[in-house]
Tab-separated table of N, CA and C in Angstrom:
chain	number	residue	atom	x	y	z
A	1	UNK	N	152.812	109.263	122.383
A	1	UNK	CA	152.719	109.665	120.994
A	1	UNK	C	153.851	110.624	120.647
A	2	UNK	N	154.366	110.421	119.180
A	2	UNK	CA	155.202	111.227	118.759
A	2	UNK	C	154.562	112.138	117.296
A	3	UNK	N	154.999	113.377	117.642
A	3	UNK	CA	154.271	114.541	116.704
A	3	UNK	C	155.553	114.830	116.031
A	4	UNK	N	154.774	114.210	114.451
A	4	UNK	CA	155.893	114.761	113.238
A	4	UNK	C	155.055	115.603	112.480
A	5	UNK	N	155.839	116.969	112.599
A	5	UNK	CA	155.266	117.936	112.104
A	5	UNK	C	156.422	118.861	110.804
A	6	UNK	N	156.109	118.745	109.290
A	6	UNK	CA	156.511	119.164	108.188
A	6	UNK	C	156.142	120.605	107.786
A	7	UNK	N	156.854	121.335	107.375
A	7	UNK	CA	156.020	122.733	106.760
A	7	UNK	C	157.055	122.791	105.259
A	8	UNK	N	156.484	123.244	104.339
A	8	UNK	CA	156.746	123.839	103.123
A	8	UNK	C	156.468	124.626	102.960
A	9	UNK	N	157.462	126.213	102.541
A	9	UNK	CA	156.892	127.102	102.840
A	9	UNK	C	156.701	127.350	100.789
A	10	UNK	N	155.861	127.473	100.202
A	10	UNK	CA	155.643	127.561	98.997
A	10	UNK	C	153.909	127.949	98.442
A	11	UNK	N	153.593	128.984	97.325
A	11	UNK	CA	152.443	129.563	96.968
A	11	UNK	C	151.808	127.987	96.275
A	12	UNK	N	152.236	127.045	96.243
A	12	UNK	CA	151.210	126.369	95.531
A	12	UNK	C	150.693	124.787	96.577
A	13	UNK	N	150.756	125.495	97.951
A	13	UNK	CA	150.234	124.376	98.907
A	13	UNK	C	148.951	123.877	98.545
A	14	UNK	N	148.240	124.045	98.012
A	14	UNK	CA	146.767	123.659	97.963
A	14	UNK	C	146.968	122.640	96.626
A	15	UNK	N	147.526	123.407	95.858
A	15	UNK	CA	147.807	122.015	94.093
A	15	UNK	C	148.434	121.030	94.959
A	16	UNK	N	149.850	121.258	96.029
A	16	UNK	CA	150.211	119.972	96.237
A	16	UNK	C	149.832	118.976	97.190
A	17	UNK	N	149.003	119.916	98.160
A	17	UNK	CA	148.073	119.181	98.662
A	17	UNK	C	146.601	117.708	98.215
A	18	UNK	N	146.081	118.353	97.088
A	18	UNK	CA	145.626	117.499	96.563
A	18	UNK	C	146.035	116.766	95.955
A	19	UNK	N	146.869	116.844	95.156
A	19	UNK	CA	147.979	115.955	94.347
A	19	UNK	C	148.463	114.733	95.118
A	20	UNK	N	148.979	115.286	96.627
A	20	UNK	CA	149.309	114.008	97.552
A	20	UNK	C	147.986	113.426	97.723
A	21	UNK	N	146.838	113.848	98.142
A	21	UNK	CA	145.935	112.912	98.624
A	21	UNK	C	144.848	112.404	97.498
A	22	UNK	N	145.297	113.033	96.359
A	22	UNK	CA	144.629	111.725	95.239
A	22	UNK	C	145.534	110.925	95.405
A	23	UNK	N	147.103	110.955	95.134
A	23	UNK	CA	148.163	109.976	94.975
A	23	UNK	C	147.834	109.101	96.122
A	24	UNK	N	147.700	109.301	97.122
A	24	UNK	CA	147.681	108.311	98.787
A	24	UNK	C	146.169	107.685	98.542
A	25	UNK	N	145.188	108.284	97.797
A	25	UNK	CA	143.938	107.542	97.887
A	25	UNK	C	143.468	106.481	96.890
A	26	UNK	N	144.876	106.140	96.229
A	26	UNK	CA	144.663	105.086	95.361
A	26	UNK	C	144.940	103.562	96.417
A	27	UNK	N	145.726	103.966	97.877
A	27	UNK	CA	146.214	102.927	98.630
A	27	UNK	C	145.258	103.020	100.011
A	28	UNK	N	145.072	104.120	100.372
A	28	UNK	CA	144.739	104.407	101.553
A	28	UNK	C	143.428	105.078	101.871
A	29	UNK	N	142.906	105.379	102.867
A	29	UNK	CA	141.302	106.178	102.931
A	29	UNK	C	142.074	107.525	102.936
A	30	UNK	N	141.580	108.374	102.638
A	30	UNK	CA	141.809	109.820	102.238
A	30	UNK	C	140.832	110.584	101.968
A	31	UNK	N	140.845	111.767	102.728
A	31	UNK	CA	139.642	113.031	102.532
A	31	UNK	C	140.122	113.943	102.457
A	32	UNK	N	139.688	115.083	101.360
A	32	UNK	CA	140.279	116.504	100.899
A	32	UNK	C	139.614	117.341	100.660
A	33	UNK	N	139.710	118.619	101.161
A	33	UNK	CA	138.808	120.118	100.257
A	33	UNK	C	140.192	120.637	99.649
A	34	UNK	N	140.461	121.727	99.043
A	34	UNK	CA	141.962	122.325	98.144
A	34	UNK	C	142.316	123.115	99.952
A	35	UNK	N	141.747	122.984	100.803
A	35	UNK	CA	142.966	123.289	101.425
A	35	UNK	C	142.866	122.698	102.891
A	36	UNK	N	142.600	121.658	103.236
A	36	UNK	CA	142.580	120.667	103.953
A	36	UNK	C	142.845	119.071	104.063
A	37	UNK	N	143.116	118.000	104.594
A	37	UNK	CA	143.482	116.883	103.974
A	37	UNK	C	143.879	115.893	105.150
A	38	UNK	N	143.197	114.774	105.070
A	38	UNK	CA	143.558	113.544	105.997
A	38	UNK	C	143.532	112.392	105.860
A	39	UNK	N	144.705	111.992	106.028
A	39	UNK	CA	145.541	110.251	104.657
A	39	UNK	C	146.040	109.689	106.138
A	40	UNK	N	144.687	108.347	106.127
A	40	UNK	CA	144.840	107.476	107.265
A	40	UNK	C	145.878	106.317	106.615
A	41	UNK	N	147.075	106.642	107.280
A	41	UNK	CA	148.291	105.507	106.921
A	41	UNK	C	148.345	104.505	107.708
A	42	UNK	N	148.900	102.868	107.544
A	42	UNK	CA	149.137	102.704	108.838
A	42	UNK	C	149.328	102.287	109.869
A	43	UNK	N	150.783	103.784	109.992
A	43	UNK	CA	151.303	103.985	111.233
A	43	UNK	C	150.694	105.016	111.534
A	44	UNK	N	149.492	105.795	110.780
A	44	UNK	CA	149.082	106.690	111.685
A	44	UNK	C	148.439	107.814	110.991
A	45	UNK	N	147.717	108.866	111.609
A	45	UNK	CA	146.744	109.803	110.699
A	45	UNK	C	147.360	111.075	110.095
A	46	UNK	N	147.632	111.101	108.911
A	46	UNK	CA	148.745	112.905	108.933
A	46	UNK	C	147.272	113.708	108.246
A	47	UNK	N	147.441	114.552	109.072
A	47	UNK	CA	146.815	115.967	108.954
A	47	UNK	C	147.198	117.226	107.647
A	48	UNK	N	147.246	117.318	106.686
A	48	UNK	CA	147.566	118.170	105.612
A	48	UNK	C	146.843	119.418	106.061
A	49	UNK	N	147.322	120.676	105.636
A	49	UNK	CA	146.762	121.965	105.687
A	49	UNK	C	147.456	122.847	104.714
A	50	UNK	N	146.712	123.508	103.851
A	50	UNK	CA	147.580	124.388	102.303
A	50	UNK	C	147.421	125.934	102.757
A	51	UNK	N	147.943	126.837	102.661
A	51	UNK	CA	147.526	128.118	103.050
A	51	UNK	C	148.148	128.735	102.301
A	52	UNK	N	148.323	129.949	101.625
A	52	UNK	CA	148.695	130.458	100.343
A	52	UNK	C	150.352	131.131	100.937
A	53	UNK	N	150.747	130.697	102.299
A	53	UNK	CA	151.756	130.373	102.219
A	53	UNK	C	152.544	129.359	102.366
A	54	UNK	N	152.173	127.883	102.239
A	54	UNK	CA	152.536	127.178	102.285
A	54	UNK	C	151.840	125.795	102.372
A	55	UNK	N	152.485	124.779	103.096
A	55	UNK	CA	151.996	123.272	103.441
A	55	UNK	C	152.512	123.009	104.554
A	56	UNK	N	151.218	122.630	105.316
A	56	UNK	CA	151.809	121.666	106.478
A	56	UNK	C	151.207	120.393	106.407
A	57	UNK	N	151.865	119.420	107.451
A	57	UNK	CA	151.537	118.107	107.723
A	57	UNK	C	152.068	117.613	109.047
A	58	UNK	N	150.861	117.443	109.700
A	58	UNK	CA	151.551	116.550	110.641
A	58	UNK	C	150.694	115.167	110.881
A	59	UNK	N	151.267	114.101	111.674
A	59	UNK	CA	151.189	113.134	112.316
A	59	UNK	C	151.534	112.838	113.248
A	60	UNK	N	150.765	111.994	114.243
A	60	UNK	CA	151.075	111.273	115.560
A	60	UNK	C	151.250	109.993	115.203
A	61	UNK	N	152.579	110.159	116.036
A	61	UNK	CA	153.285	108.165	115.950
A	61	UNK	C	153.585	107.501	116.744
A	62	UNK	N	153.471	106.794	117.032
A	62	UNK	CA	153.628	105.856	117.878
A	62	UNK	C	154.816	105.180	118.418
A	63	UNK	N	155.618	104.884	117.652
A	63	UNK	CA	157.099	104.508	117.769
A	63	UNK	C	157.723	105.529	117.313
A	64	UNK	N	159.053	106.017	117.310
A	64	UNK	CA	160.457	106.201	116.833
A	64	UNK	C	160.947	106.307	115.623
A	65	UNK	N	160.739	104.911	115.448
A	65	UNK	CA	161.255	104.527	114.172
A	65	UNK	C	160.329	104.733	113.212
A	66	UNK	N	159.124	105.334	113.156
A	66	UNK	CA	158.089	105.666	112.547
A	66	UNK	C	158.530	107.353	111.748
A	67	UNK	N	159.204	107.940	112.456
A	67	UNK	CA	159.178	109.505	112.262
A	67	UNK	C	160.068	109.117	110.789
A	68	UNK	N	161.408	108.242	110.838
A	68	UNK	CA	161.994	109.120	109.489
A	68	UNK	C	160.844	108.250	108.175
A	69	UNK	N	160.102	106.923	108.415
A	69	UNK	CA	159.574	106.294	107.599
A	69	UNK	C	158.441	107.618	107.490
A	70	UNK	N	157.833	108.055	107.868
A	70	UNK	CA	156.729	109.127	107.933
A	70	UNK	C	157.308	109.998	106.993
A	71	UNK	N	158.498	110.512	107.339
A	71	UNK	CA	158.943	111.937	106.582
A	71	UNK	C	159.394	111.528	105.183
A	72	UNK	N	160.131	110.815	105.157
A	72	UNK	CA	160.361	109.732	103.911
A	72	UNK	C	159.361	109.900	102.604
A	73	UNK	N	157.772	109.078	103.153
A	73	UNK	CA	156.918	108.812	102.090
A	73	UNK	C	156.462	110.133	102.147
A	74	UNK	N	156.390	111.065	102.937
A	74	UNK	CA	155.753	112.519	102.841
A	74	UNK	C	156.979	113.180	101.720
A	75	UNK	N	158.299	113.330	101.726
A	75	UNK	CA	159.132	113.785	101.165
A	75	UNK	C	158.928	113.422	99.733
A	76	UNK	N	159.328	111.779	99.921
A	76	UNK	CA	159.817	111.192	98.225
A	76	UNK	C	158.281	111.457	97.688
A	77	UNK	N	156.759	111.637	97.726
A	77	UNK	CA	155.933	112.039	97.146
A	77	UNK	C	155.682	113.364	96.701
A	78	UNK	N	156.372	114.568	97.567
A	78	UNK	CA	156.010	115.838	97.762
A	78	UNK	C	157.449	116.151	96.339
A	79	UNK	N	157.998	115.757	96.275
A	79	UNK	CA	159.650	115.910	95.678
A	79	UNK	C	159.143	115.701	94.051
A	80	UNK	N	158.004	114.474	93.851
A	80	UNK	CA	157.391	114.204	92.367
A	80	UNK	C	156.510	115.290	92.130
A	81	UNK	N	155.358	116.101	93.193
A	81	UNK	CA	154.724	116.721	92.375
A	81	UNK	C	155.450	118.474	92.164
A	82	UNK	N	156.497	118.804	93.201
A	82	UNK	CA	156.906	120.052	93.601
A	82	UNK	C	158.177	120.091	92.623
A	83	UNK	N	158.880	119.646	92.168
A	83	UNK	CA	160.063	119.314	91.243
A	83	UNK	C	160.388	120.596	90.232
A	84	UNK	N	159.285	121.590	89.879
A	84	UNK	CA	160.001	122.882	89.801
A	84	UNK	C	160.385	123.477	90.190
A	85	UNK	N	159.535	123.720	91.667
A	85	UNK	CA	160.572	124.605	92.541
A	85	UNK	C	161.684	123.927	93.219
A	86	UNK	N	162.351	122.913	92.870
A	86	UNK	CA	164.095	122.240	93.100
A	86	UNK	C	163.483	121.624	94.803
A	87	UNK	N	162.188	121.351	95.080
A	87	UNK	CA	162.065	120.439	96.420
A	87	UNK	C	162.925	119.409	97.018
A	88	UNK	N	163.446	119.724	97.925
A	88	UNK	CA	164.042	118.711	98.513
A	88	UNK	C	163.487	117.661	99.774
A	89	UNK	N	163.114	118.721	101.180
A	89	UNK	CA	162.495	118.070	101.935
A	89	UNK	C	161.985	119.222	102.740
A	90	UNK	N	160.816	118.477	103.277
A	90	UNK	CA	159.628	119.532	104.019
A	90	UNK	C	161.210	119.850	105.140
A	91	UNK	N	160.598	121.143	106.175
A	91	UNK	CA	161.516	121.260	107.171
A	91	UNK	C	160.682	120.355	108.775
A	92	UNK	N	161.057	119.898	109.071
A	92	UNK	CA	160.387	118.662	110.257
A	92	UNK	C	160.717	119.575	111.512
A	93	UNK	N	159.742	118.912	112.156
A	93	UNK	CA	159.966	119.011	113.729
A	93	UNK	C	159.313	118.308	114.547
């Protein structure tokens, strides 16, 4: 397994937290409280967490070639609802 792990460090993790997992639960199974969150994709389960300093996310993957497709749909979604504060991309590891 490969662990892709995102952080955003920003005060409004919990709005964008839910925001992604209504958006993902129009396609996918998805469960949320405002500061918890788990969007079965899939290539695999990402873990959301909001804390009033920030957002994390991670996932376990399976292949390689999974990590930049992972960071990708986590990014280009996080980039539509975060777009005031000039979002570009979570920082990965």
């Amino acid at each position: 397994m490969i662990k892709a792990k995102g952080t955003y460090p920003t005060a409004n993790g919990s709005k964008y937290l839910q925001q992604l997992c209504k958006h993902f639960a129009h396609k996918i199974d998805v469960e949320f409280t405002e500061t918890d969150g788990t969007c079965t994709f899939p290539f695999g389960t990402a873990v959301l967490n909001a804390t009033d300093a920030g957002l994390t996310v991670e996932c376990d993957l399976e292949k390689a070639e999974q990590v930049e497709m992972f960071h990708n749909v986590i990014d280009k979604h996080l980039a539509k609802f975060a777009f005031r504060e000039n979002f570009e991309a979570m920082t990965w590891s």
